[in-house]
Amino acid sequence: MAAPSSDSGGSSNKGEFRDEDVESERRSRILSSKLYFDVPASKVPLVYSSSYNISFLGIEKLHPFDSSKWGRICQFLIAEGFLEKKHIVEPLEATKFDLLVVHLESYLHSLKSSLNVATIVEVGGTILSAKLAKERGWAINVGGGFHHCSATKGGGFCAYADISLCIHFAFVRLNISRVMIIDLDAHQGNGHENDFSDDRRVYILDMYNPDIYPFDYEARRYINQKVEVTSGTMTNEYLTKLDQALQVSTGLFDPELIIYNAGTDILDGDPLGGLKISPDGIATRDEKVFGFARKRNIPIVMLTSGGYMKSSAKVIADSIINLSMKSLINMEGKKNITIT
Protein backbone atom coordinates (compact mmCIF):
# COMPACT_ATOMS: atom_id res chain seq x y z
CA MET A 1 0.00 0.00 0.00
CA ALA A 2 1.33 3.39 -0.93
CA ALA A 3 2.20 5.70 1.93
CA PRO A 4 0.31 8.98 2.42
CA SER A 5 2.50 11.57 0.79
CA SER A 6 2.72 15.31 0.63
CA ASP A 7 3.73 17.29 -2.41
CA SER A 8 4.96 20.79 -1.61
CA GLY A 9 4.79 21.72 -5.23
CA GLY A 10 1.30 20.33 -5.83
CA SER A 11 -2.20 21.40 -4.88
CA SER A 12 -3.92 20.52 -1.60
CA ASN A 13 -6.56 18.64 -3.59
CA LYS A 14 -3.92 16.32 -4.91
CA GLY A 15 -2.74 15.57 -1.36
CA GLU A 16 -6.29 15.02 -0.18
CA PHE A 17 -6.90 12.65 -3.05
CA ARG A 18 -3.87 10.62 -2.09
CA ASP A 19 -4.97 10.43 1.54
CA GLU A 20 -8.45 9.35 0.49
CA ASP A 21 -6.98 6.75 -1.84
CA VAL A 22 -4.88 5.27 0.94
CA GLU A 23 -7.87 5.15 3.30
CA SER A 24 -10.01 3.52 0.62
CA GLU A 25 -7.41 0.81 0.05
CA ARG A 26 -7.02 0.29 3.81
CA ARG A 27 -10.78 -0.11 4.19
CA SER A 28 -10.89 -2.58 1.30
CA ARG A 29 -8.19 -4.72 2.87
CA ILE A 30 -9.92 -4.73 6.26
CA LEU A 31 -13.28 -5.69 4.78
CA SER A 32 -11.64 -8.52 2.80
CA SER A 33 -9.67 -9.91 5.74
CA LYS A 34 -10.47 -13.31 7.25
CA LEU A 35 -9.09 -12.41 10.70
CA TYR A 36 -12.57 -11.56 12.00
CA PHE A 37 -14.51 -14.81 12.23
CA ASP A 38 -17.46 -15.96 14.29
CA VAL A 39 -16.47 -17.63 17.56
CA PRO A 40 -18.86 -20.19 19.13
CA ALA A 41 -20.49 -19.07 22.37
CA SER A 42 -18.94 -22.10 24.09
CA LYS A 43 -15.51 -20.53 23.73
CA VAL A 44 -14.03 -18.17 26.32
CA PRO A 45 -12.84 -14.80 24.87
CA LEU A 46 -9.29 -15.79 25.71
CA VAL A 47 -7.09 -15.99 22.62
CA TYR A 48 -3.99 -18.15 22.31
CA SER A 49 -2.18 -20.34 19.80
CA SER A 50 0.68 -22.76 20.38
CA SER A 51 2.38 -20.87 17.54
CA TYR A 52 2.98 -18.03 20.01
CA ASN A 53 5.71 -20.13 21.63
CA ILE A 54 8.08 -20.30 18.67
CA SER A 55 11.53 -19.38 19.94
CA PHE A 56 13.32 -16.37 18.52
CA LEU A 57 16.18 -18.29 16.86
CA GLY A 58 17.93 -18.74 20.18
CA ILE A 59 18.03 -15.04 20.98
CA GLU A 60 16.21 -15.79 24.25
CA LYS A 61 19.49 -17.39 25.43
CA LEU A 62 21.19 -14.02 25.14
CA HIS A 63 18.32 -11.90 26.44
CA PRO A 64 15.81 -12.33 29.30
CA PHE A 65 12.96 -13.09 26.91
CA ASP A 66 10.65 -15.92 27.94
CA SER A 67 9.40 -17.38 24.67
CA SER A 68 7.28 -19.98 26.50
CA LYS A 69 5.46 -17.45 28.71
CA TRP A 70 2.18 -17.51 26.82
CA GLY A 71 1.74 -21.26 26.84
CA ARG A 72 2.55 -21.47 30.55
CA ILE A 73 -0.14 -18.85 31.33
CA CYS A 74 -2.73 -21.17 29.79
CA GLN A 75 -1.24 -24.20 31.56
CA PHE A 76 -1.60 -22.48 34.92
CA LEU A 77 -5.21 -21.51 34.18
CA ILE A 78 -6.05 -25.05 33.11
CA ALA A 79 -4.30 -26.58 36.14
CA GLU A 80 -6.28 -24.33 38.49
CA GLY A 81 -9.56 -25.37 36.85
CA PHE A 82 -10.38 -21.94 35.45
CA LEU A 83 -10.00 -22.89 31.80
CA GLU A 84 -10.47 -25.90 29.53
CA LYS A 85 -8.21 -26.21 26.52
CA LYS A 86 -11.20 -26.75 24.23
CA HIS A 87 -12.60 -23.35 25.26
CA ILE A 88 -9.56 -21.35 24.09
CA VAL A 89 -9.97 -19.27 20.92
CA GLU A 90 -7.25 -19.90 18.35
CA PRO A 91 -6.62 -16.98 15.96
CA LEU A 92 -5.64 -17.08 12.32
CA GLU A 93 -2.27 -15.94 11.08
CA ALA A 94 -2.24 -12.39 9.75
CA THR A 95 -1.31 -12.41 6.07
CA LYS A 96 0.79 -9.86 4.22
CA PHE A 97 -2.48 -8.50 2.84
CA ASP A 98 -3.64 -7.87 6.42
CA LEU A 99 -0.35 -6.36 7.56
CA LEU A 100 -0.45 -3.84 4.70
CA VAL A 101 -3.44 -2.24 6.44
CA VAL A 102 -0.83 -0.39 8.52
CA HIS A 103 2.65 -1.35 7.33
CA LEU A 104 4.48 -0.25 4.22
CA GLU A 105 5.48 -2.83 1.62
CA SER A 106 9.12 -1.76 1.99
CA TYR A 107 9.03 -2.34 5.75
CA LEU A 108 7.50 -5.81 5.39
CA HIS A 109 10.12 -6.66 2.78
CA SER A 110 12.82 -5.91 5.33
CA LEU A 111 11.41 -8.55 7.69
CA LYS A 112 12.69 -11.73 6.08
CA SER A 113 13.71 -13.69 9.16
CA SER A 114 11.61 -16.58 10.46
CA LEU A 115 11.84 -15.08 13.96
CA ASN A 116 8.75 -13.08 13.02
CA VAL A 117 6.45 -16.08 12.45
CA ALA A 118 5.15 -16.21 16.03
CA THR A 119 4.33 -12.53 16.12
CA ILE A 120 2.30 -12.78 12.90
CA VAL A 121 -0.08 -15.17 14.66
CA GLU A 122 -0.18 -12.96 17.75
CA VAL A 123 -1.16 -10.02 15.54
CA GLY A 124 -4.17 -12.03 14.36
CA GLY A 125 -5.02 -12.72 18.00
CA THR A 126 -4.97 -9.04 18.92
CA ILE A 127 -7.16 -8.09 15.97
CA LEU A 128 -9.72 -10.82 16.71
CA SER A 129 -9.78 -9.86 20.40
CA ALA A 130 -11.43 -6.51 19.62
CA LYS A 131 -14.33 -8.31 17.91
CA LEU A 132 -14.68 -10.65 20.88
CA ALA A 133 -14.57 -7.75 23.33
CA LYS A 134 -17.35 -5.95 21.47
CA GLU A 135 -19.48 -9.11 21.58
CA ARG A 136 -18.65 -10.36 25.11
CA GLY A 137 -17.52 -7.19 26.92
CA TRP A 138 -13.91 -8.33 27.30
CA ALA A 139 -11.18 -10.36 25.66
CA ILE A 140 -7.63 -11.32 26.54
CA ASN A 141 -4.98 -12.11 23.98
CA VAL A 142 -2.41 -14.24 25.80
CA GLY A 143 0.28 -12.49 23.82
CA GLY A 144 0.46 -9.34 21.71
CA GLY A 145 1.10 -5.80 22.84
CA PHE A 146 3.94 -4.95 20.44
CA HIS A 147 3.82 -1.29 21.39
CA HIS A 148 7.29 -0.31 20.14
CA CYS A 149 6.39 -1.02 16.51
CA SER A 150 4.87 1.64 14.28
CA ALA A 151 3.86 1.49 10.63
CA THR A 152 7.42 2.02 9.41
CA LYS A 153 9.73 0.92 12.22
CA GLY A 154 10.09 -1.95 14.67
CA GLY A 155 12.04 -2.24 17.91
CA GLY A 156 12.24 -3.90 21.32
CA PHE A 157 11.05 -7.38 20.19
CA CYS A 158 8.15 -5.71 18.32
CA ALA A 159 8.10 -6.52 14.61
CA TYR A 160 4.47 -5.72 13.81
CA ALA A 161 2.13 -3.00 15.06
CA ASP A 162 -0.65 -5.23 16.40
CA ILE A 163 -2.24 -2.43 18.46
CA SER A 164 -2.48 -0.08 15.48
CA LEU A 165 -3.83 -2.88 13.28
CA CYS A 166 -6.39 -3.85 15.92
CA ILE A 167 -7.66 -0.27 16.14
CA HIS A 168 -7.94 0.24 12.38
CA PHE A 169 -9.91 -3.02 12.09
CA ALA A 170 -12.20 -1.84 14.90
CA PHE A 171 -12.82 1.47 13.17
CA VAL A 172 -14.04 -0.29 10.02
CA ARG A 173 -15.51 -3.62 11.12
CA LEU A 174 -16.96 -2.65 14.51
CA ASN A 175 -18.10 0.84 13.56
CA ILE A 176 -16.10 2.24 16.49
CA SER A 177 -14.85 5.82 16.37
CA ARG A 178 -13.26 6.38 19.80
CA VAL A 179 -10.56 4.12 21.22
CA MET A 180 -8.57 4.53 24.42
CA ILE A 181 -5.17 2.89 24.85
CA ILE A 182 -4.19 2.30 28.46
CA ASP A 183 -0.53 1.34 28.26
CA LEU A 184 0.82 0.12 31.61
CA ASP A 185 3.88 -1.72 30.35
CA ALA A 186 7.03 -0.36 32.04
CA HIS A 187 8.23 0.96 28.69
CA GLN A 188 6.80 3.87 26.73
CA GLY A 189 4.47 2.76 23.93
CA ASN A 190 6.15 4.82 21.23
CA GLY A 191 4.90 2.69 18.32
CA HIS A 192 1.18 3.38 18.66
CA GLU A 193 1.95 6.93 19.78
CA ASN A 194 3.68 7.64 16.49
CA ASP A 195 0.96 5.90 14.48
CA PHE A 196 -1.88 7.92 16.04
CA SER A 197 -0.01 11.17 16.60
CA ASP A 198 -2.64 13.29 14.86
CA ASP A 199 -5.70 11.05 15.19
CA ARG A 200 -8.22 12.46 17.66
CA ARG A 201 -10.18 9.20 17.58
CA VAL A 202 -7.46 7.63 19.75
CA TYR A 203 -6.70 8.71 23.32
CA ILE A 204 -3.49 7.43 24.90
CA LEU A 205 -2.85 7.06 28.63
CA ASP A 206 0.73 5.87 28.99
CA MET A 207 2.21 5.14 32.43
CA TYR A 208 5.88 4.30 31.94
CA ASN A 209 9.39 4.54 33.34
CA PRO A 210 11.14 7.46 31.58
CA ASP A 211 14.57 6.18 32.67
CA ILE A 212 14.53 3.17 30.32
CA TYR A 213 14.14 2.30 26.61
CA PRO A 214 12.94 3.63 24.15
CA PHE A 215 13.69 7.28 25.05
CA ASP A 216 11.42 8.42 22.20
CA TYR A 217 10.98 12.08 23.16
CA GLU A 218 9.18 12.91 19.92
CA ALA A 219 6.53 10.24 20.57
CA ARG A 220 6.05 11.51 24.13
CA ARG A 221 4.56 14.65 22.62
CA TYR A 222 1.68 12.56 21.28
CA ILE A 223 0.65 11.05 24.63
CA ASN A 224 -2.68 12.52 25.75
CA GLN A 225 -2.12 11.59 29.38
CA LYS A 226 1.48 11.00 30.38
CA VAL A 227 2.22 9.43 33.78
CA GLU A 228 5.92 8.93 34.47
CA VAL A 229 6.98 6.45 37.17
CA THR A 230 10.72 6.55 37.75
CA SER A 231 12.98 3.62 38.56
CA GLY A 232 12.42 2.27 42.06
CA THR A 233 8.74 3.21 42.22
CA MET A 234 6.96 0.84 44.62
CA THR A 235 3.49 -0.69 44.62
CA ASN A 236 1.49 1.76 46.72
CA GLU A 237 2.79 4.85 44.92
CA TYR A 238 2.24 3.17 41.55
CA LEU A 239 -1.37 2.21 42.30
CA THR A 240 -2.13 5.68 43.67
CA LYS A 241 -0.87 7.27 40.46
CA LEU A 242 -2.95 4.81 38.43
CA ASP A 243 -6.11 5.66 40.38
CA GLN A 244 -5.50 9.36 39.79
CA ALA A 245 -4.83 8.85 36.08
CA LEU A 246 -7.98 6.80 35.51
CA GLN A 247 -10.05 9.37 37.39
CA VAL A 248 -8.66 12.22 35.28
CA SER A 249 -9.24 10.37 32.00
CA THR A 250 -12.92 9.88 32.84
CA GLY A 251 -13.62 13.54 32.24
CA LEU A 252 -11.44 13.85 29.15
CA PHE A 253 -12.48 11.03 26.82
CA ASP A 254 -15.46 8.73 26.31
CA PRO A 255 -14.14 5.59 24.56
CA GLU A 256 -16.13 2.88 22.82
CA LEU A 257 -13.23 0.41 23.16
CA ILE A 258 -10.24 0.13 25.50
CA ILE A 259 -6.98 -1.51 24.48
CA TYR A 260 -5.14 -2.40 27.68
CA ASN A 261 -1.42 -3.12 27.30
CA ALA A 262 -0.77 -5.00 30.54
CA GLY A 263 2.97 -5.60 30.64
CA THR A 264 4.36 -7.40 33.69
CA ASP A 265 7.82 -5.87 33.29
CA ILE A 266 6.82 -3.53 36.14
CA LEU A 267 7.40 -6.44 38.55
CA ASP A 268 10.02 -6.04 41.24
CA GLY A 269 13.17 -7.74 39.96
CA ASP A 270 12.40 -7.48 36.24
CA PRO A 271 15.77 -6.90 34.54
CA LEU A 272 14.41 -4.30 32.12
CA GLY A 273 11.53 -2.50 33.85
CA GLY A 274 13.29 -0.87 36.79
CA LEU A 275 10.13 -0.70 38.93
CA LYS A 276 9.29 -2.52 42.17
CA ILE A 277 5.67 -3.66 41.87
CA SER A 278 4.61 -6.80 43.75
CA PRO A 279 2.68 -9.71 42.18
CA ASP A 280 -0.37 -8.69 44.22
CA GLY A 281 0.14 -5.17 42.87
CA ILE A 282 -0.13 -6.53 39.32
CA ALA A 283 -3.43 -8.23 40.17
CA THR A 284 -4.74 -5.03 41.75
CA ARG A 285 -3.61 -2.99 38.76
CA ASP A 286 -5.45 -5.24 36.32
CA GLU A 287 -8.50 -5.27 38.58
CA LYS A 288 -8.58 -1.47 38.63
CA VAL A 289 -8.38 -1.21 34.83
CA PHE A 290 -11.05 -3.86 34.23
CA GLY A 291 -13.22 -2.25 36.90
CA PHE A 292 -12.79 1.10 35.17
CA ALA A 293 -13.97 -0.42 31.89
CA ARG A 294 -16.78 -2.62 33.18
CA LYS A 295 -18.26 0.12 35.38
CA ARG A 296 -18.66 2.23 32.24
CA ASN A 297 -19.73 -0.73 30.08
CA ILE A 298 -16.76 -0.24 27.73
CA PRO A 299 -15.43 -3.34 25.92
CA ILE A 300 -11.82 -4.03 26.92
CA VAL A 301 -9.02 -5.95 25.21
CA MET A 302 -6.09 -7.01 27.38
CA LEU A 303 -2.67 -7.78 25.87
CA THR A 304 0.07 -9.35 28.01
CA SER A 305 2.95 -7.40 26.41
CA GLY A 306 6.37 -7.25 28.15
CA GLY A 307 7.61 -9.22 31.14
CA TYR A 308 11.10 -10.69 31.37
CA MET A 309 11.10 -13.03 34.35
CA LYS A 310 10.05 -16.69 34.45
CA SER A 311 7.61 -15.76 37.22
CA SER A 312 5.62 -13.49 34.88
CA ALA A 313 3.46 -16.30 33.48
CA LYS A 314 2.19 -17.33 36.94
CA VAL A 315 1.62 -13.68 37.91
CA ILE A 316 -0.48 -13.13 34.77
CA ALA A 317 -2.46 -16.34 35.31
CA ASP A 318 -3.12 -15.39 38.95
CA SER A 319 -4.31 -11.96 37.86
CA ILE A 320 -6.72 -13.47 35.32
CA ILE A 321 -8.04 -15.78 38.04
CA ASN A 322 -8.52 -12.76 40.30
CA LEU A 323 -10.48 -10.98 37.57
CA SER A 324 -12.72 -14.03 37.30
CA MET A 325 -13.22 -14.34 41.04
CA LYS A 326 -14.11 -10.65 41.23
CA SER A 327 -16.71 -11.22 38.43
CA LEU A 328 -14.96 -8.76 36.12
CA ILE A 329 -14.65 -11.50 33.50
CA ASN A 330 -16.68 -14.68 33.01
CA MET A 331 -14.52 -17.77 32.52
CA GLU A 332 -16.41 -20.88 31.48
CA GLY A 333 -15.28 -24.14 33.01
CA LYS A 334 -14.05 -22.63 36.26
CA LYS A 335 -14.54 -24.42 39.56
CA ASN A 336 -16.93 -23.14 42.17
CA ILE A 337 -14.69 -21.28 44.57
CA THR A 338 -15.79 -19.51 47.71
CA ILE A 339 -14.01 -16.20 48.31
CA THR A 340 -12.93 -15.91 51.93
mmCIF file of C-alpha atoms in Angstrom, residues 38-263:
data_model
loop_
_atom_site.group_PDB
_atom_site.id
_atom_site.type_symbol
_atom_site.label_atom_id
_atom_site.label_comp_id
_atom_site.label_asym_id
_atom_site.label_seq_id
_atom_site.Cartn_x
_atom_site.Cartn_y
_atom_site.Cartn_z
ATOM 1 C CA ASP A 38 -17.461 -15.960 14.287
ATOM 2 C CA VAL A 39 -16.469 -17.629 17.557
ATOM 3 C CA PRO A 40 -18.864 -20.187 19.131
ATOM 4 C CA ALA A 41 -20.492 -19.072 22.368
ATOM 5 C CA SER A 42 -18.938 -22.099 24.089
ATOM 6 C CA LYS A 43 -15.507 -20.529 23.727
ATOM 7 C CA VAL A 44 -14.026 -18.166 26.318
ATOM 8 C CA PRO A 45 -12.842 -14.799 24.872
ATOM 9 C CA LEU A 46 -9.285 -15.785 25.706
ATOM 10 C CA VAL A 47 -7.089 -15.989 22.621
ATOM 11 C CA TYR A 48 -3.989 -18.152 22.306
ATOM 12 C CA SER A 49 -2.183 -20.344 19.804
ATOM 13 C CA SER A 50 0.676 -22.757 20.376
ATOM 14 C CA SER A 51 2.381 -20.874 17.540
ATOM 15 C CA TYR A 52 2.978 -18.033 20.013
ATOM 16 C CA ASN A 53 5.712 -20.128 21.631
ATOM 17 C CA ILE A 54 8.083 -20.295 18.674
ATOM 18 C CA SER A 55 11.535 -19.381 19.943
ATOM 19 C CA PHE A 56 13.320 -16.371 18.515
ATOM 20 C CA LEU A 57 16.177 -18.294 16.863
ATOM 21 C CA GLY A 58 17.935 -18.741 20.179
ATOM 22 C CA ILE A 59 18.028 -15.040 20.983
ATOM 23 C CA GLU A 60 16.215 -15.787 24.254
ATOM 24 C CA LYS A 61 19.485 -17.391 25.433
ATOM 25 C CA LEU A 62 21.185 -14.018 25.143
ATOM 26 C CA HIS A 63 18.320 -11.903 26.440
ATOM 27 C CA PRO A 64 15.811 -12.329 29.305
ATOM 28 C CA PHE A 65 12.964 -13.087 26.906
ATOM 29 C CA ASP A 66 10.649 -15.917 27.939
ATOM 30 C CA SER A 67 9.404 -17.376 24.667
ATOM 31 C CA SER A 68 7.279 -19.979 26.498
ATOM 32 C CA LYS A 69 5.458 -17.452 28.706
ATOM 33 C CA TRP A 70 2.178 -17.506 26.815
ATOM 34 C CA GLY A 71 1.741 -21.260 26.844
ATOM 35 C CA ARG A 72 2.548 -21.469 30.548
ATOM 36 C CA ILE A 73 -0.136 -18.853 31.326
ATOM 37 C CA CYS A 74 -2.730 -21.167 29.795
ATOM 38 C CA GLN A 75 -1.237 -24.197 31.556
ATOM 39 C CA PHE A 76 -1.598 -22.480 34.924
ATOM 40 C CA LEU A 77 -5.215 -21.506 34.178
ATOM 41 C CA ILE A 78 -6.047 -25.054 33.112
ATOM 42 C CA ALA A 79 -4.298 -26.576 36.137
ATOM 43 C CA GLU A 80 -6.275 -24.326 38.487
ATOM 44 C CA GLY A 81 -9.560 -25.375 36.853
ATOM 45 C CA PHE A 82 -10.381 -21.945 35.448
ATOM 46 C CA LEU A 83 -10.000 -22.894 31.803
ATOM 47 C CA GLU A 84 -10.471 -25.899 29.533
ATOM 48 C CA LYS A 85 -8.213 -26.213 26.525
ATOM 49 C CA LYS A 86 -11.202 -26.747 24.231
ATOM 50 C CA HIS A 87 -12.599 -23.350 25.256
ATOM 51 C CA ILE A 88 -9.561 -21.354 24.089
ATOM 52 C CA VAL A 89 -9.970 -19.267 20.918
ATOM 53 C CA GLU A 90 -7.249 -19.896 18.350
ATOM 54 C CA PRO A 91 -6.621 -16.981 15.961
ATOM 55 C CA LEU A 92 -5.645 -17.084 12.318
ATOM 56 C CA GLU A 93 -2.272 -15.943 11.079
ATOM 57 C CA ALA A 94 -2.240 -12.393 9.749
ATOM 58 C CA THR A 95 -1.309 -12.410 6.071
ATOM 59 C CA LYS A 96 0.795 -9.861 4.224
ATOM 60 C CA PHE A 97 -2.483 -8.504 2.844
ATOM 61 C CA ASP A 98 -3.637 -7.873 6.424
ATOM 62 C CA LEU A 99 -0.350 -6.355 7.562
ATOM 63 C CA LEU A 100 -0.454 -3.845 4.704
ATOM 64 C CA VAL A 101 -3.440 -2.238 6.438
ATOM 65 C CA VAL A 102 -0.825 -0.387 8.517
ATOM 66 C CA HIS A 103 2.649 -1.347 7.332
ATOM 67 C CA LEU A 104 4.485 -0.245 4.215
ATOM 68 C CA GLU A 105 5.483 -2.826 1.624
ATOM 69 C CA SER A 106 9.122 -1.758 1.988
ATOM 70 C CA TYR A 107 9.025 -2.342 5.753
ATOM 71 C CA LEU A 108 7.500 -5.810 5.393
ATOM 72 C CA HIS A 109 10.119 -6.659 2.777
ATOM 73 C CA SER A 110 12.819 -5.908 5.332
ATOM 74 C CA LEU A 111 11.406 -8.555 7.688
ATOM 75 C CA LYS A 112 12.687 -11.726 6.080
ATOM 76 C CA SER A 113 13.711 -13.693 9.156
ATOM 77 C CA SER A 114 11.609 -16.580 10.464
ATOM 78 C CA LEU A 115 11.838 -15.075 13.957
ATOM 79 C CA ASN A 116 8.745 -13.075 13.023
ATOM 80 C CA VAL A 117 6.452 -16.075 12.454
ATOM 81 C CA ALA A 118 5.155 -16.215 16.033
ATOM 82 C CA THR A 119 4.326 -12.535 16.118
ATOM 83 C CA ILE A 120 2.299 -12.782 12.899
ATOM 84 C CA VAL A 121 -0.080 -15.173 14.664
ATOM 85 C CA GLU A 122 -0.176 -12.956 17.751
ATOM 86 C CA VAL A 123 -1.162 -10.017 15.541
ATOM 87 C CA GLY A 124 -4.166 -12.028 14.360
ATOM 88 C CA GLY A 125 -5.018 -12.717 18.004
ATOM 89 C CA THR A 126 -4.974 -9.039 18.925
ATOM 90 C CA ILE A 127 -7.161 -8.087 15.971
ATOM 91 C CA LEU A 128 -9.718 -10.825 16.707
ATOM 92 C CA SER A 129 -9.783 -9.860 20.403
ATOM 93 C CA ALA A 130 -11.429 -6.515 19.615
ATOM 94 C CA LYS A 131 -14.332 -8.311 17.913
ATOM 95 C CA LEU A 132 -14.682 -10.647 20.883
ATOM 96 C CA ALA A 133 -14.574 -7.749 23.332
ATOM 97 C CA LYS A 134 -17.348 -5.949 21.466
ATOM 98 C CA GLU A 135 -19.481 -9.106 21.581
ATOM 99 C CA ARG A 136 -18.649 -10.355 25.107
ATOM 100 C CA GLY A 137 -17.523 -7.189 26.917
ATOM 101 C CA TRP A 138 -13.914 -8.333 27.303
ATOM 102 C CA ALA A 139 -11.184 -10.357 25.657
ATOM 103 C CA ILE A 140 -7.633 -11.319 26.537
ATOM 104 C CA ASN A 141 -4.976 -12.115 23.982
ATOM 105 C CA VAL A 142 -2.414 -14.243 25.804
ATOM 106 C CA GLY A 143 0.284 -12.486 23.820
ATOM 107 C CA GLY A 144 0.463 -9.336 21.713
ATOM 108 C CA GLY A 145 1.100 -5.802 22.843
ATOM 109 C CA PHE A 146 3.937 -4.946 20.442
ATOM 110 C CA HIS A 147 3.823 -1.293 21.387
ATOM 111 C CA HIS A 148 7.286 -0.311 20.139
ATOM 112 C CA CYS A 149 6.395 -1.018 16.507
ATOM 113 C CA SER A 150 4.873 1.643 14.282
ATOM 114 C CA ALA A 151 3.856 1.488 10.632
ATOM 115 C CA THR A 152 7.421 2.025 9.414
ATOM 116 C CA LYS A 153 9.726 0.917 12.222
ATOM 117 C CA GLY A 154 10.086 -1.949 14.672
ATOM 118 C CA GLY A 155 12.035 -2.240 17.910
ATOM 119 C CA GLY A 156 12.237 -3.900 21.316
ATOM 120 C CA PHE A 157 11.045 -7.383 20.186
ATOM 121 C CA CYS A 158 8.146 -5.710 18.322
ATOM 122 C CA ALA A 159 8.103 -6.520 14.610
ATOM 123 C CA TYR A 160 4.466 -5.720 13.806
ATOM 124 C CA ALA A 161 2.131 -2.996 15.058
ATOM 125 C CA ASP A 162 -0.646 -5.225 16.398
ATOM 126 C CA ILE A 163 -2.242 -2.432 18.461
ATOM 127 C CA SER A 164 -2.478 -0.082 15.479
ATOM 128 C CA LEU A 165 -3.831 -2.876 13.279
ATOM 129 C CA CYS A 166 -6.392 -3.848 15.918
ATOM 130 C CA ILE A 167 -7.664 -0.271 16.140
ATOM 131 C CA HIS A 168 -7.944 0.241 12.384
ATOM 132 C CA PHE A 169 -9.909 -3.023 12.085
ATOM 133 C CA ALA A 170 -12.196 -1.844 14.901
ATOM 134 C CA PHE A 171 -12.823 1.468 13.166
ATOM 135 C CA VAL A 172 -14.042 -0.290 10.024
ATOM 136 C CA ARG A 173 -15.509 -3.624 11.123
ATOM 137 C CA LEU A 174 -16.963 -2.651 14.514
ATOM 138 C CA ASN A 175 -18.102 0.842 13.559
ATOM 139 C CA ILE A 176 -16.102 2.243 16.489
ATOM 140 C CA SER A 177 -14.851 5.821 16.366
ATOM 141 C CA ARG A 178 -13.265 6.376 19.799
ATOM 142 C CA VAL A 179 -10.559 4.117 21.220
ATOM 143 C CA MET A 180 -8.572 4.528 24.416
ATOM 144 C CA ILE A 181 -5.170 2.892 24.850
ATOM 145 C CA ILE A 182 -4.191 2.297 28.464
ATOM 146 C CA ASP A 183 -0.528 1.339 28.255
ATOM 147 C CA LEU A 184 0.820 0.124 31.612
ATOM 148 C CA ASP A 185 3.878 -1.720 30.351
ATOM 149 C CA ALA A 186 7.025 -0.361 32.037
ATOM 150 C CA HIS A 187 8.234 0.962 28.685
ATOM 151 C CA GLN A 188 6.802 3.872 26.729
ATOM 152 C CA GLY A 189 4.471 2.759 23.925
ATOM 153 C CA ASN A 190 6.152 4.816 21.235
ATOM 154 C CA GLY A 191 4.905 2.693 18.321
ATOM 155 C CA HIS A 192 1.180 3.375 18.664
ATOM 156 C CA GLU A 193 1.954 6.934 19.781
ATOM 157 C CA ASN A 194 3.680 7.643 16.489
ATOM 158 C CA ASP A 195 0.962 5.899 14.480
ATOM 159 C CA PHE A 196 -1.879 7.921 16.036
ATOM 160 C CA SER A 197 -0.007 11.175 16.600
ATOM 161 C CA ASP A 198 -2.641 13.293 14.856
ATOM 162 C CA ASP A 199 -5.697 11.054 15.190
ATOM 163 C CA ARG A 200 -8.220 12.457 17.656
ATOM 164 C CA ARG A 201 -10.182 9.196 17.582
ATOM 165 C CA VAL A 202 -7.463 7.629 19.748
ATOM 166 C CA TYR A 203 -6.705 8.708 23.323
ATOM 167 C CA ILE A 204 -3.486 7.429 24.903
ATOM 168 C CA LEU A 205 -2.853 7.057 28.630
ATOM 169 C CA ASP A 206 0.727 5.869 28.985
ATOM 170 C CA MET A 207 2.210 5.140 32.435
ATOM 171 C CA TYR A 208 5.882 4.296 31.941
ATOM 172 C CA ASN A 209 9.394 4.535 33.338
ATOM 173 C CA PRO A 210 11.138 7.464 31.579
ATOM 174 C CA ASP A 211 14.570 6.178 32.670
ATOM 175 C CA ILE A 212 14.527 3.173 30.316
ATOM 176 C CA TYR A 213 14.142 2.297 26.612
ATOM 177 C CA PRO A 214 12.941 3.628 24.153
ATOM 178 C CA PHE A 215 13.694 7.281 25.051
ATOM 179 C CA ASP A 216 11.424 8.420 22.203
ATOM 180 C CA TYR A 217 10.978 12.075 23.161
ATOM 181 C CA GLU A 218 9.179 12.912 19.919
ATOM 182 C CA ALA A 219 6.526 10.241 20.572
ATOM 183 C CA ARG A 220 6.047 11.506 24.125
ATOM 184 C CA ARG A 221 4.558 14.652 22.620
ATOM 185 C CA TYR A 222 1.684 12.557 21.281
ATOM 186 C CA ILE A 223 0.647 11.053 24.631
ATOM 187 C CA ASN A 224 -2.683 12.517 25.747
ATOM 188 C CA GLN A 225 -2.122 11.586 29.376
ATOM 189 C CA LYS A 226 1.484 11.005 30.385
ATOM 190 C CA VAL A 227 2.221 9.434 33.779
ATOM 191 C CA GLU A 228 5.923 8.931 34.465
ATOM 192 C CA VAL A 229 6.983 6.452 37.166
ATOM 193 C CA THR A 230 10.720 6.545 37.751
ATOM 194 C CA SER A 231 12.980 3.619 38.565
ATOM 195 C CA GLY A 232 12.422 2.269 42.057
ATOM 196 C CA THR A 233 8.736 3.213 42.222
ATOM 197 C CA MET A 234 6.962 0.838 44.621
ATOM 198 C CA THR A 235 3.494 -0.694 44.622
ATOM 199 C CA ASN A 236 1.495 1.765 46.722
ATOM 200 C CA GLU A 237 2.795 4.848 44.916
ATOM 201 C CA TYR A 238 2.239 3.166 41.551
ATOM 202 C CA LEU A 239 -1.370 2.208 42.295
ATOM 203 C CA THR A 240 -2.131 5.681 43.669
ATOM 204 C CA LYS A 241 -0.869 7.269 40.458
ATOM 205 C CA LEU A 242 -2.947 4.815 38.425
ATOM 206 C CA ASP A 243 -6.110 5.664 40.383
ATOM 207 C CA GLN A 244 -5.504 9.363 39.789
ATOM 208 C CA ALA A 245 -4.834 8.847 36.081
ATOM 209 C CA LEU A 246 -7.981 6.796 35.512
ATOM 210 C CA GLN A 247 -10.047 9.367 37.386
ATOM 211 C CA VAL A 248 -8.661 12.220 35.283
ATOM 212 C CA SER A 249 -9.243 10.372 32.002
ATOM 213 C CA THR A 250 -12.921 9.882 32.836
ATOM 214 C CA GLY A 251 -13.618 13.545 32.237
ATOM 215 C CA LEU A 252 -11.437 13.850 29.146
ATOM 216 C CA PHE A 253 -12.481 11.034 26.820
ATOM 217 C CA ASP A 254 -15.458 8.726 26.311
ATOM 218 C CA PRO A 255 -14.140 5.592 24.556
ATOM 219 C CA GLU A 256 -16.129 2.880 22.821
ATOM 220 C CA LEU A 257 -13.232 0.407 23.162
ATOM 221 C CA ILE A 258 -10.245 0.131 25.504
ATOM 222 C CA ILE A 259 -6.978 -1.510 24.483
ATOM 223 C CA TYR A 260 -5.145 -2.401 27.677
ATOM 224 C CA ASN A 261 -1.424 -3.125 27.298
ATOM 225 C CA ALA A 262 -0.766 -5.002 30.538
ATOM 226 C CA GLY A 263 2.970 -5.598 30.643
#
